[in-house]
Coordinates of C-alpha atoms and ligand atoms in Angstrom, one line a residue:
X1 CA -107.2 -171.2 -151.9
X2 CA -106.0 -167.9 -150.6
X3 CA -103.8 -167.1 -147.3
X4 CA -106.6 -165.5 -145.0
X5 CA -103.7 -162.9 -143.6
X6 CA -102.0 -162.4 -147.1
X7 CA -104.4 -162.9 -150.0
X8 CA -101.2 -165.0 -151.9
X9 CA -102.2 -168.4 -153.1
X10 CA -101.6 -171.2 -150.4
X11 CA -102.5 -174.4 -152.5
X12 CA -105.3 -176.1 -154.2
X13 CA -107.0 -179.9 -153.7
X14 CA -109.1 -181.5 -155.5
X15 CA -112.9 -181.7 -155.5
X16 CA -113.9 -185.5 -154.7
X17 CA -117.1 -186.8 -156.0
X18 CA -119.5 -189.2 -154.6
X19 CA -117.4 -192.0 -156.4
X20 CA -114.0 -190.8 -155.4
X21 CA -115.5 -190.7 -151.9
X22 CA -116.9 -194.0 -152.0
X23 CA -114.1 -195.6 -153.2
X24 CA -111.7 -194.3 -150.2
X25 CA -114.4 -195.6 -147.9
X26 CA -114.0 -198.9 -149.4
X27 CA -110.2 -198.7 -149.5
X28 CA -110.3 -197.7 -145.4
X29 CA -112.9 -200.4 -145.2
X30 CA -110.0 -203.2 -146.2
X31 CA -107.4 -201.9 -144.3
X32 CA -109.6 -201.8 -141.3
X33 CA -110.1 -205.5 -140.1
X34 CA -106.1 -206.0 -140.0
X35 CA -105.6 -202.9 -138.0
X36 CA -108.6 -203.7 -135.3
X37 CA -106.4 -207.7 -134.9
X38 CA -104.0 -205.5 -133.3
X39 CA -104.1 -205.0 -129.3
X40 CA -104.7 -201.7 -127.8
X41 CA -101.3 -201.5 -127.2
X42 CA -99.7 -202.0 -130.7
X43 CA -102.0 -199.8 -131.9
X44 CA -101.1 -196.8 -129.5
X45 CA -97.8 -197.9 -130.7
X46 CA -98.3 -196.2 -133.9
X47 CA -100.2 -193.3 -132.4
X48 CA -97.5 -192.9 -130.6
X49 CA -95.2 -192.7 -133.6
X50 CA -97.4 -190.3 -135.5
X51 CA -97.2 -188.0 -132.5
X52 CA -93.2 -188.4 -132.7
X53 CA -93.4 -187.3 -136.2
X54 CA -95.7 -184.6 -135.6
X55 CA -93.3 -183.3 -132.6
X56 CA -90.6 -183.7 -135.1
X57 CA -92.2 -181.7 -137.8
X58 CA -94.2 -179.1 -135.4
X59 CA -93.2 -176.0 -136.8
X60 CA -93.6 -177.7 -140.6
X61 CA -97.5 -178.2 -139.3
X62 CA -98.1 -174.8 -137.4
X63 CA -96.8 -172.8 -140.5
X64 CA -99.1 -174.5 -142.5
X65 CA -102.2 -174.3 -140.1
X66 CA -101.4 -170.2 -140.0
X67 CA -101.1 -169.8 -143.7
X68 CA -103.9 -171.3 -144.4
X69 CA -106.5 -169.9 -141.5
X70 CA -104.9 -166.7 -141.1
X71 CA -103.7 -167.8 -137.2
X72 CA -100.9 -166.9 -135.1
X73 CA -97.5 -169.3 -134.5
X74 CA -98.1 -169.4 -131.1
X75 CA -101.9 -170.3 -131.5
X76 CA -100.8 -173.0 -133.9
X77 CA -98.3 -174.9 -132.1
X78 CA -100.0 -174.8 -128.7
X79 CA -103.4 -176.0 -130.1
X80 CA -102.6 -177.6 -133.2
X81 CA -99.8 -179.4 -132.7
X82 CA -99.4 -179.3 -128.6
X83 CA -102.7 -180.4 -128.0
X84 CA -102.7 -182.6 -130.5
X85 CA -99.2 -184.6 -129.3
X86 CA -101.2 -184.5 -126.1
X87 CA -104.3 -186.3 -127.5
X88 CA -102.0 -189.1 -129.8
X89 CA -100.6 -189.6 -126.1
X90 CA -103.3 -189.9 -124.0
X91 CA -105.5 -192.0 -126.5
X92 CA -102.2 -194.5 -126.9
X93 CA -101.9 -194.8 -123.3
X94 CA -105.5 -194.9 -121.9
X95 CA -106.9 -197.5 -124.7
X96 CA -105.8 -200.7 -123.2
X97 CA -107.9 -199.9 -120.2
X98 CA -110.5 -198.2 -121.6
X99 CA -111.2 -200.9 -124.6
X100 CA -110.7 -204.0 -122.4
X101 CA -113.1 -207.0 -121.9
X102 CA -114.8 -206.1 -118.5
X103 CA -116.2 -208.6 -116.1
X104 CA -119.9 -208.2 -115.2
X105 CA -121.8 -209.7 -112.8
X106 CA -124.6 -212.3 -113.7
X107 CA -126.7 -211.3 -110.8
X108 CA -128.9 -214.5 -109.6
X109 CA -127.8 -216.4 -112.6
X110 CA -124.9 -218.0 -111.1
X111 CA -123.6 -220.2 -113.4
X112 CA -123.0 -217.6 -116.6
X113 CA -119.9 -215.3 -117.4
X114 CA -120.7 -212.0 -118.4
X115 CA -118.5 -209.6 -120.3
X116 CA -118.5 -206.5 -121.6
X117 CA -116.5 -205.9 -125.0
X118 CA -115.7 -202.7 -126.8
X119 CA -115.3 -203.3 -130.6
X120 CA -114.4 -200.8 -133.0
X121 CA -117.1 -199.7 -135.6
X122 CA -115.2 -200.1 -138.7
X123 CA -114.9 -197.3 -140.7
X124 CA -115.4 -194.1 -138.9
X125 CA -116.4 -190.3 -141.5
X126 CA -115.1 -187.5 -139.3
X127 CA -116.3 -184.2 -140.9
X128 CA -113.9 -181.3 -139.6
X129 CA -114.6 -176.7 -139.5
X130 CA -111.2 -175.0 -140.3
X131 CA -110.8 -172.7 -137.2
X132 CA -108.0 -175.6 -135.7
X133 CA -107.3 -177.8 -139.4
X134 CA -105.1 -180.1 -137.5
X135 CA -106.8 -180.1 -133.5
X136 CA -110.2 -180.1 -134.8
X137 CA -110.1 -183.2 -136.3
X138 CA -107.5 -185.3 -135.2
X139 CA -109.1 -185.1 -131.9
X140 CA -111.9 -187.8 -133.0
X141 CA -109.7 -189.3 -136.2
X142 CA -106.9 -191.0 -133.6
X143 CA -109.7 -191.9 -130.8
X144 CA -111.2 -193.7 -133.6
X145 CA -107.8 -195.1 -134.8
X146 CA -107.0 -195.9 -131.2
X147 CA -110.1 -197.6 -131.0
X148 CA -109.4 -199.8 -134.1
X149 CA -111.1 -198.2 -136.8
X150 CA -110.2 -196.6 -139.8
X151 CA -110.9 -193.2 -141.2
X152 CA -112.1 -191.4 -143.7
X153 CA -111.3 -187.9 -143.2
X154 CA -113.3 -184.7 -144.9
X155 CA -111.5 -181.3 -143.7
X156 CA -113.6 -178.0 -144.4
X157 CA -112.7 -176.3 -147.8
X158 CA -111.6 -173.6 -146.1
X159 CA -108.1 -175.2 -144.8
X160 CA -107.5 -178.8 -146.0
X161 CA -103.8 -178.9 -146.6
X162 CA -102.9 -179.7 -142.7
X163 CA -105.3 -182.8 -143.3
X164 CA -103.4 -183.9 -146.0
X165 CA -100.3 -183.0 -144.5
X166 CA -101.3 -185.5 -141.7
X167 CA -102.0 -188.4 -143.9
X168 CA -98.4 -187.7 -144.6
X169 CA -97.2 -187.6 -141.3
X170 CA -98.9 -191.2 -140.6
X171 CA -97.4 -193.0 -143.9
X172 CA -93.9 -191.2 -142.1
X173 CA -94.6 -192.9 -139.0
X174 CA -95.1 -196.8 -140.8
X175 CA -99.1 -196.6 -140.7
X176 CA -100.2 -199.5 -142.5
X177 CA -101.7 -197.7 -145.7
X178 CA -105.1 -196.8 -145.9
X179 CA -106.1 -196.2 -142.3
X180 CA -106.4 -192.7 -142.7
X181 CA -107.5 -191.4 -146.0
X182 CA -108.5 -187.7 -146.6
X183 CA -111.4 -186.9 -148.8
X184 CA -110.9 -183.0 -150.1
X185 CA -113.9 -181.3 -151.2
X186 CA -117.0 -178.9 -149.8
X187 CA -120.0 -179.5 -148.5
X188 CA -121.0 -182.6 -151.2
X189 CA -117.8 -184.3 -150.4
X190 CA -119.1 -184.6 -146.6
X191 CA -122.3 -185.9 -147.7
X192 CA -121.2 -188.0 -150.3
X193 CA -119.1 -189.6 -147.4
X194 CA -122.3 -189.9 -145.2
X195 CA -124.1 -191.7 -148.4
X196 CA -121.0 -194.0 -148.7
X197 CA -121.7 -195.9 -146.0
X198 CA -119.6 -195.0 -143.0
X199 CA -120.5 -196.8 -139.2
X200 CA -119.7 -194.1 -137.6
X201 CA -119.9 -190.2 -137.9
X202 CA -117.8 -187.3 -136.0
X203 CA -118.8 -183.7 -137.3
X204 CA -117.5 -181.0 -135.9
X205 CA -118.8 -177.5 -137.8
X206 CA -122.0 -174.9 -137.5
X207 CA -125.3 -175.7 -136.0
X208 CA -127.3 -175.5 -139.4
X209 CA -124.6 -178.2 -140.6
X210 CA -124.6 -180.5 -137.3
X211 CA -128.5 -180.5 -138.5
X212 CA -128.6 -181.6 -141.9
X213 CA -125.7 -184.0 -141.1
X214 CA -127.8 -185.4 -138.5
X215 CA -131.0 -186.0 -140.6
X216 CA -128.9 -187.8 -143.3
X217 CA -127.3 -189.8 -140.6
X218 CA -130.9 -190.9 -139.3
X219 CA -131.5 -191.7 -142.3
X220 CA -128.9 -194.2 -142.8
X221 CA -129.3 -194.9 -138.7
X222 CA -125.4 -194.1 -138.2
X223 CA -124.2 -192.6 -135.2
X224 CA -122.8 -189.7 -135.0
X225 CA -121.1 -187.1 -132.5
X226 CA -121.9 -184.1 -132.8
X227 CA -119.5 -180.9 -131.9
X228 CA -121.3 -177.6 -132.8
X229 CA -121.5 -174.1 -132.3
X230 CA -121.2 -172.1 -129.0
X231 CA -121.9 -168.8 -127.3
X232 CA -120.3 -169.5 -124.3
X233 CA -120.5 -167.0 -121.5
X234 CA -118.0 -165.9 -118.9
X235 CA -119.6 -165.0 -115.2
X236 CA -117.9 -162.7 -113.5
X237 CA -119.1 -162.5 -109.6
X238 CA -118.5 -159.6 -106.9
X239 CA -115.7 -161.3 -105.3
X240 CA -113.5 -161.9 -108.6
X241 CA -110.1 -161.1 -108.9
X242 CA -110.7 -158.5 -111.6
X243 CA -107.2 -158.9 -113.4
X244 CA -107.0 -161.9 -113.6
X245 CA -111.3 -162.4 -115.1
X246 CA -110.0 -159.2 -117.0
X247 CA -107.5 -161.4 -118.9
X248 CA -109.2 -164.2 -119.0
X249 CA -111.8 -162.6 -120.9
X250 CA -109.6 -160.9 -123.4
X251 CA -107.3 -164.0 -124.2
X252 CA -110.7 -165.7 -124.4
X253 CA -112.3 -163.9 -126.5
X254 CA -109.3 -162.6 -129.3
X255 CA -107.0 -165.8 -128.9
X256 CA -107.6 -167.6 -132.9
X257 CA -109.3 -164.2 -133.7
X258 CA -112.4 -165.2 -131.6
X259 CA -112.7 -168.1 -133.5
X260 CA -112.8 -171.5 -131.2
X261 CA -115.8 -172.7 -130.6
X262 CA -115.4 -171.9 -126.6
X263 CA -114.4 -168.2 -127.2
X264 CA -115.6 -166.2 -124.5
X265 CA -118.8 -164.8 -126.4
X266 CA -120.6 -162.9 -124.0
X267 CA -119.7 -161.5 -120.4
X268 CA -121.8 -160.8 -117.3
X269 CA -120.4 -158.8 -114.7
X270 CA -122.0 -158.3 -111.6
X271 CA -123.0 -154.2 -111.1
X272 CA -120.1 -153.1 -108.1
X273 CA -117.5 -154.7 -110.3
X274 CA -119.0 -154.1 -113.8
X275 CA -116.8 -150.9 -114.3
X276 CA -113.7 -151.6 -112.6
X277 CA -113.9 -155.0 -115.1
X278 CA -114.6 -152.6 -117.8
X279 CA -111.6 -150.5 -117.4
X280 CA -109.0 -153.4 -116.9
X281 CA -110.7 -154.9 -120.5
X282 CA -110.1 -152.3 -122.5
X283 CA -106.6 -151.3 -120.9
X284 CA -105.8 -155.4 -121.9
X285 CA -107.1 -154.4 -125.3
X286 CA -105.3 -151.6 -125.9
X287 CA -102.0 -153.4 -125.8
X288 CA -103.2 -155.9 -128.5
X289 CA -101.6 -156.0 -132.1
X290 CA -103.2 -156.9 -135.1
X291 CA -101.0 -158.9 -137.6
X292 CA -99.9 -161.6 -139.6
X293 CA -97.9 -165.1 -138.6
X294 CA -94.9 -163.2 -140.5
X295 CA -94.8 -160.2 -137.6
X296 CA -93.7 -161.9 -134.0
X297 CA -95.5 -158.5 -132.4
X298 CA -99.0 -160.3 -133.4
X299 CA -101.3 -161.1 -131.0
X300 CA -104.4 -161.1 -133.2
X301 CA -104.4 -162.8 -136.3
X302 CA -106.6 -162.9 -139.8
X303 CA -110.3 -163.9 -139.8
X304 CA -110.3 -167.2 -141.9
X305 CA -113.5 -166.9 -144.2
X306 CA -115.3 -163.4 -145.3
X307 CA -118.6 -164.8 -143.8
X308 CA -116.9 -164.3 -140.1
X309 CA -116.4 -160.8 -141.5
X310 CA -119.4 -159.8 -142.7
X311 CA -120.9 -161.2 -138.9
X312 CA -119.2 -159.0 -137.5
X313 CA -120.0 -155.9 -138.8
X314 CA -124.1 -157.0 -138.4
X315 CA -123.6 -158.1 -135.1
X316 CA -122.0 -154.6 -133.8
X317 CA -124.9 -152.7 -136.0
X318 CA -127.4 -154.8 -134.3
X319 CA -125.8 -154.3 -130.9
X320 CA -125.3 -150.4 -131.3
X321 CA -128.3 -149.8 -133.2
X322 CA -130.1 -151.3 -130.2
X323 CA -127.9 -148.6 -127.6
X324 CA -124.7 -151.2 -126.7
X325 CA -121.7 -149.1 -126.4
X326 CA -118.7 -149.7 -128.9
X327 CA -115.4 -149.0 -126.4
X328 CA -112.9 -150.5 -128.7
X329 CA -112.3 -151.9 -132.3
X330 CA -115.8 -152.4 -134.7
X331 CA -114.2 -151.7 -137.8
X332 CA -112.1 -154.0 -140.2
X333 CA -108.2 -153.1 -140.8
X334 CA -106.8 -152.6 -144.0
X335 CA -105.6 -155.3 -146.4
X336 CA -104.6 -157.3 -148.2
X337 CA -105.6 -159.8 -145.5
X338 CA -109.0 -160.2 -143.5
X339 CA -108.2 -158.3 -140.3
X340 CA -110.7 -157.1 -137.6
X341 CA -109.9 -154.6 -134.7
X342 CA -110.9 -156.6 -131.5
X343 CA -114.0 -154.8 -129.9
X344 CA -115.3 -154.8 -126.9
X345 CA -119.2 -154.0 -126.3
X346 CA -120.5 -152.3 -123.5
X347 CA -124.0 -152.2 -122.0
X348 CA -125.2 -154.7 -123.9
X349 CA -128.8 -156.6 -123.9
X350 CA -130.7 -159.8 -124.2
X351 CA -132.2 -158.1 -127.3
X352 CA -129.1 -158.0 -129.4
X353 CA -128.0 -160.6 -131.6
X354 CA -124.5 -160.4 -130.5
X355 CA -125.2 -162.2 -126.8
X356 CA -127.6 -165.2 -128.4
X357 CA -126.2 -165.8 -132.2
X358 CA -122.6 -167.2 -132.3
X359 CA -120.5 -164.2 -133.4
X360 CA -116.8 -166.6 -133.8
X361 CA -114.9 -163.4 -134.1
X362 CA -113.2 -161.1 -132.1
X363 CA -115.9 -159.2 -130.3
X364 CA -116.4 -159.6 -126.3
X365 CA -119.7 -157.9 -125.5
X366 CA -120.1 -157.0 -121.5
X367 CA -123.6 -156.6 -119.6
X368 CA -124.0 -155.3 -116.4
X369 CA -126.3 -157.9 -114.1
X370 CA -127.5 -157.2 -110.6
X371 CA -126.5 -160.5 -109.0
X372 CA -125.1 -163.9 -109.8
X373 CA -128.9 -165.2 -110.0
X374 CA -129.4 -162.7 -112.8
X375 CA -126.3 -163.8 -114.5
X376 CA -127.0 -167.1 -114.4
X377 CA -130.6 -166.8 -116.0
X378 CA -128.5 -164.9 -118.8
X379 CA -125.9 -166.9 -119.4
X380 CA -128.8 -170.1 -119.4
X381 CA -131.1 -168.2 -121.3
X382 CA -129.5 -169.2 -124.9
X383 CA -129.5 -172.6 -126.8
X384 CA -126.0 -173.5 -127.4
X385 CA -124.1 -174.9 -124.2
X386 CA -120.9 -175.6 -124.9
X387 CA -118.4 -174.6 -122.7
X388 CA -118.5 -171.3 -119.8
X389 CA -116.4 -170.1 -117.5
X390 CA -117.2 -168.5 -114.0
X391 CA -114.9 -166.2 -112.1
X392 CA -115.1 -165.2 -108.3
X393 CA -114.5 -166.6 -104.8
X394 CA -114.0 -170.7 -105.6
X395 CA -116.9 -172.1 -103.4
X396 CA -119.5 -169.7 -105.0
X397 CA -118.6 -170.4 -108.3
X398 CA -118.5 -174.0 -107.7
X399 CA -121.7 -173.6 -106.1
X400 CA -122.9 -172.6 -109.6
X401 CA -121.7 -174.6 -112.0
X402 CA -124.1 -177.6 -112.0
X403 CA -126.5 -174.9 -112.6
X404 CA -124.9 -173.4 -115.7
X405 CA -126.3 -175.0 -119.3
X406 CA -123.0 -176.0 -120.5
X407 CA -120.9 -179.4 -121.2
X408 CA -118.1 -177.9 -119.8
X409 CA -117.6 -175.1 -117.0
X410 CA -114.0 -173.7 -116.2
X411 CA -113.8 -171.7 -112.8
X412 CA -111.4 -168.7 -112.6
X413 CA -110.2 -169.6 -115.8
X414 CA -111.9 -169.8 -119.3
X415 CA -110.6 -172.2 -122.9
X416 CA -108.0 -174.0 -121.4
X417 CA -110.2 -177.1 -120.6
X418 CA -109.5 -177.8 -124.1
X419 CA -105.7 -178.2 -123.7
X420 CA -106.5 -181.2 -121.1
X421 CA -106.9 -184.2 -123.3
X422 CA -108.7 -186.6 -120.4
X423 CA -111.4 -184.1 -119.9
X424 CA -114.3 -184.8 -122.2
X425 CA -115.2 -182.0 -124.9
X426 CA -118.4 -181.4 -125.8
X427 CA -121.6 -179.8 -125.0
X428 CA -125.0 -179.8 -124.7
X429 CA -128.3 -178.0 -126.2
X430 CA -127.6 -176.5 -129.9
X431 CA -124.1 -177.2 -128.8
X432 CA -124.5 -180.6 -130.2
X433 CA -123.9 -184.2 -128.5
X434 CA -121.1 -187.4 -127.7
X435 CA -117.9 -186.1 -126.2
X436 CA -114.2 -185.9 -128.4
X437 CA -111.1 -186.2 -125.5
X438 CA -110.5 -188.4 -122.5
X439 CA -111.9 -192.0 -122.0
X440 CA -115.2 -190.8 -123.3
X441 CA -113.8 -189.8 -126.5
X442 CA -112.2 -193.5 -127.0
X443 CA -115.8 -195.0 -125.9
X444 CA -117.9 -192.9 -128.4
X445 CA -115.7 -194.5 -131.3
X446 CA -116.0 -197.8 -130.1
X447 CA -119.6 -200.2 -129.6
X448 CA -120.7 -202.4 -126.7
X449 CA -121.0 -206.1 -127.4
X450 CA -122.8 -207.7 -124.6
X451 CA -121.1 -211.8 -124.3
X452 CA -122.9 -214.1 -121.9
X453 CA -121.0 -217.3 -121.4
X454 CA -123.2 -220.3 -119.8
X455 CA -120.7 -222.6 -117.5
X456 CA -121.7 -226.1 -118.9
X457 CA -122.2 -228.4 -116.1
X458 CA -124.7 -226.8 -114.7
X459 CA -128.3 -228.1 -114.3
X460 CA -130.1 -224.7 -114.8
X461 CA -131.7 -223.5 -118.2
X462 CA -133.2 -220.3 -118.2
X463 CA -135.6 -220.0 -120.4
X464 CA -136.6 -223.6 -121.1
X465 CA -139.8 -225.9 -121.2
X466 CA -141.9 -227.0 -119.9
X467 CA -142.8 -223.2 -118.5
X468 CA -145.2 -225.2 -115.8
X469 CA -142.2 -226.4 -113.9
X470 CA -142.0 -222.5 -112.9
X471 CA -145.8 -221.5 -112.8
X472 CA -146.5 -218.7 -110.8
X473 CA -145.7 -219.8 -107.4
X474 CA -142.1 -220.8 -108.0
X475 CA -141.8 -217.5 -110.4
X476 CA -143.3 -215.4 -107.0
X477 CA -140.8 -216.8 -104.7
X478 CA -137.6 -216.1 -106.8
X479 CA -139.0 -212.3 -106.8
X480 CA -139.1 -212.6 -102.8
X481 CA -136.0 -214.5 -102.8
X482 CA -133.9 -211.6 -104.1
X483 CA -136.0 -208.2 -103.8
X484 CA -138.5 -209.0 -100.9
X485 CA -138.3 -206.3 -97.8
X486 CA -136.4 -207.1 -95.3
X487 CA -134.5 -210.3 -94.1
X488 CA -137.5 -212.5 -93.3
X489 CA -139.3 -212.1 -96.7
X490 CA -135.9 -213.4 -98.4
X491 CA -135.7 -216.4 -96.2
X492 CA -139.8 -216.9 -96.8
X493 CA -139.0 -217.0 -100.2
X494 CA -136.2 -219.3 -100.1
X495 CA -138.0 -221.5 -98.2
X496 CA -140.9 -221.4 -100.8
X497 CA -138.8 -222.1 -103.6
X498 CA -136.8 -224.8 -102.4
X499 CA -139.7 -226.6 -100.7
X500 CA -141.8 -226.8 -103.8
X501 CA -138.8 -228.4 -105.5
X502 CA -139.3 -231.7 -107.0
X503 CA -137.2 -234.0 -105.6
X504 CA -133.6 -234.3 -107.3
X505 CA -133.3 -231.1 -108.4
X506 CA -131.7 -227.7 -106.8
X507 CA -134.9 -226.0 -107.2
X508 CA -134.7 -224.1 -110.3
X509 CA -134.1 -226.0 -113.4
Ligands
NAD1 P1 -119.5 -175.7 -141.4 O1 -120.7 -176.3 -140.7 O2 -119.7 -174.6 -142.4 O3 -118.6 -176.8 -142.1 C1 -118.1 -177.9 -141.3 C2 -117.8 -179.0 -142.3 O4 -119.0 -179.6 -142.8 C3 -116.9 -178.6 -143.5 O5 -116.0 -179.6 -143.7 C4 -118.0 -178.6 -144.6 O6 -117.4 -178.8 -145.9 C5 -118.9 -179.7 -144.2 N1 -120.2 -179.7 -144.8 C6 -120.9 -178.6 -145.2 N2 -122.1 -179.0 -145.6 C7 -122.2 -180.4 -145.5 C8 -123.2 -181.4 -145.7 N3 -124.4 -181.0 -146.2 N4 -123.0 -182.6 -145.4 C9 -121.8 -183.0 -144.9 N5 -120.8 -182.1 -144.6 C10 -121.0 -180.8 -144.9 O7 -118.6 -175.1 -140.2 P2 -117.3 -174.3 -140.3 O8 -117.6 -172.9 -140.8 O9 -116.3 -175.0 -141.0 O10 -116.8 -174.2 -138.8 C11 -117.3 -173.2 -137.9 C12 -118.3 -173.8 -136.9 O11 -117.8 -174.9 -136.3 C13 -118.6 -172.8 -135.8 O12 -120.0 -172.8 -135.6 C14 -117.9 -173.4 -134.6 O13 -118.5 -173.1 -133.4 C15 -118.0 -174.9 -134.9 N6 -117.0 -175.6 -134.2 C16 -117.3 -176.4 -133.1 C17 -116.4 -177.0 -132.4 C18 -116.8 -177.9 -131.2 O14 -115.9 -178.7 -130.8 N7 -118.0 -177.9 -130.7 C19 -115.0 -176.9 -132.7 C20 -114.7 -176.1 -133.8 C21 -115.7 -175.4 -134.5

């Protein structure tokens, strides 16, 4: 593997085969059962360790992360490791709750004990992109861990030396072995770990992935989260503060290089403010430098594959060949490492490619729209929904967020939903489905077990023969007893079942 920003060599893994894979599944299978006997609380213990260690080695972890996606330090601590620590944290701290035996009510059967319990699945697959190596897939591997089970992790091939680094950092911080095991590879590897029998599946990756994952994991009838593409758009009203949407837009749509999966893809600007917006973009622009981790003046770091390249360059043809306006960047830098000038589009349509495919690169196309109506058809008229942002006078834009197609919606602020870890991630459409972060993120990697407990001691056996003790008159006046309309059809059916009682019993038996 080569550095994205420097084309030197940052490390090689090996290529695990079905077998390899299988047996790691069955080596996280044995550790698992030991690790689920502990409370919640011991094991956010641990968690809690791992995030000391990863605290304690954050610049260790960032450097890696930017040598081997081409990123930026700063982009690397604060979502690699920042939001990370944040994650261990908040899945430590929220599992006793959110994993606890809860009461429910037995409704009219009085003398049974309901509970709900959540139970780990055993061993979880989670299947991680390279854009955040670290983020991107610890999010779901420590809610799973939290949650009792144990994982087998299968980074992209693109950047999976901050996996491996991680299964370090969790032997550092007294793990029991095995919990988390990495499986290197490509795109076998990650079915060879579907095929080897997993309970549970987290991908996180493209949309033509998240669809051939999900057919193998029907297959096998696992579960699975899915966490896909996006094209999320930005909404920018009359009323906005223009600086501030300005920004927004800019750090949203260059911060990583463009490439987060809630990068501000596509921009609608209402038509009195669509030039003044314009103008404050490209002055924003102008002041960004293109670099590598090694130069502190970088603000834009190194594309991490030469496919993100290549869609670059035919999503501006598309868009310019179709009359969009190129007001900044559209060109690649010079080498030796994959850079990209950030561009801005102007005057851009629903015909291009650039406001419907996914682009995850450093290109913020801008379209003029009459009203907030308009933009809202736009911004709905696409099928990812992921996140989206809307900027303008807060009761508006609140006023139009249920009505966005998105899983998540910031307003006057875009990306930085993801650096709260109790707000569910995740989105809807093409954008995939089940939620990483928050309590949500601990429930999706945990089941429901349903317990009933019958008090003994109690005359009353439901079901139980003979069935004519009930008959149809007894069965009608339970109905009327607890859903009848109004007050007197209760008592009537009270009355009914209690009078046709034989004598000696409490009615029902
Ligand atoms: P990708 O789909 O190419 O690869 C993702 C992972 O799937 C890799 O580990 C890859 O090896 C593996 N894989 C490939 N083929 C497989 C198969 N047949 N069976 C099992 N596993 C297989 O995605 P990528 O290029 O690594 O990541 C970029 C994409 O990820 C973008 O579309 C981006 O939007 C998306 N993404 C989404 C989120 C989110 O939270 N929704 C976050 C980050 C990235």
């Amino acid at each position: 593997m080569t550095a994205p920003a420097t084309g030197e060599v940052v490390g090689s893994v090996p290529m695990l085969d079905a077998a390899a894979v299988r047996v790691l599944v069955e080596r996280a299978r044995a550790a698992q059962p030991a690790w689920a006997a502990l409370s919640p609380r011991a094991r956010g213990r641990l968690l809690l360790r791992l995030r000391d260690h990863l605290a304690l080695r954050a610049e260790e972890v960032a450097d890696l992360s930017c040598r081997e996606t081409g990123k930026l330090p700063a982009e690397a601590l604060l979502s690699d490791v920042l939001t990370t620590c944040d994650l261990a944290r908040w899945y430590a701290r929220r599992a006793p709750a959110v994993l606890r035996r809860r009461r429910i009510p037995a409704g009219w059967l009085v003398n049974k004990r309901c509970y709900e319990v959540r139970e780990p699945y055993g061993v979880v697959g989670v299947i991680g992109p390279w854009n955040f190596p670290v983020l991107n897939t610890m999010r779901a591997a420590l809610a799973a861990l939290a949650a009792g089970n144990a994982v087998v992790l299968k980074p992209s091939e693109a950047a999976p030396l901050s996996a491996l680094l991680m299964e370090e950092l969790a032997q550092e911080a007294g793990w029991p072995p095995d919990l988390l095991l990495v499986a290197t590879g490509d795109g076998s590897t990650g079915a060879a770990l579907i095929e080897a029998g997993v309970d549970k599946l987290s991908f996180t990756g493209s949309v033509a992935t998240g669809r051939a994952v999900a057919r193998m994991a029907a297959e096998r009838l696992i579960p699975v989260t899915l966490e896909l593409g996006g094209k999320d758009p930005m909404l920018v009203l009359a009323g906005a503060d223009l600086d501030r949407a300005a920004r927004a837009a800019v750090a949203g749509a260059f911060w990583n290089a463009g490439q987060i999966c809630t990068s501000v893809e596509r921009v609608y600007v209402e038509e009195s403010a669509y030039h003044k917006f314009l103008e404050r973009v490209l002055r924003e622009v102008a002041g960004l430098v293109v670099g590598p981790a090694s130069d502190p003046a970088s603000d834009v770091g190194a594309l991490t594959t030469e496919a993100q390249l290549e869609r670059l360059d035919r999503h501006i043809a598309d868009a310019v060949s179709r009359g969009a306006r190129l007001l900044a960047g559209g060109h690649r830098l010079p080498g030796p490492g994959r850079f990209f000038a950030p561009t801005v589009l102007a005057d851009v349509d629903h015909s291009m490619d650039v406001m419907r495919e996914e682009t995850f690169g450093p290109l913020l196309p801008v379209m003029r729209v009459r009203d907030a109506e308009q933009a809202l058809r736009l911004a709905n008229d696409c099928a990812f929904g992921l996140g989206s942002s809307i900027f303008g006078p807060t009761g508006q834009a609140m006023g139009l967020v249920s009505k966005l197609r998105a899983g998540m919606t910031c307003v006057n602020d875009a990306l930085i939903n993801a650096g709260v870890p109790g707000l569910p991630f995740g989105g809807t459409g093409e954008s995939g489905y089940g939620r990483v972060y928050g309590d949500e993120g601990l429930r999706e990697m945990s089941r429901t077990r349903a317990v009933l407990v019958s008090r003994i001691g109690w005359k009353f056996e439901l079901p139980s023969y003979p069935l004519r003790r009930w008959g149809r008159t007894r069965a009608l006046a339970l109905v009327e007893l607890l859903h009848g309309p109004g007050l007197l059809s209760r008592l009537r059916g009270l009355r009914r079942l209690v009078s046709r009682a034989p004598a000696g019993t409490s009615g029902v038996e």
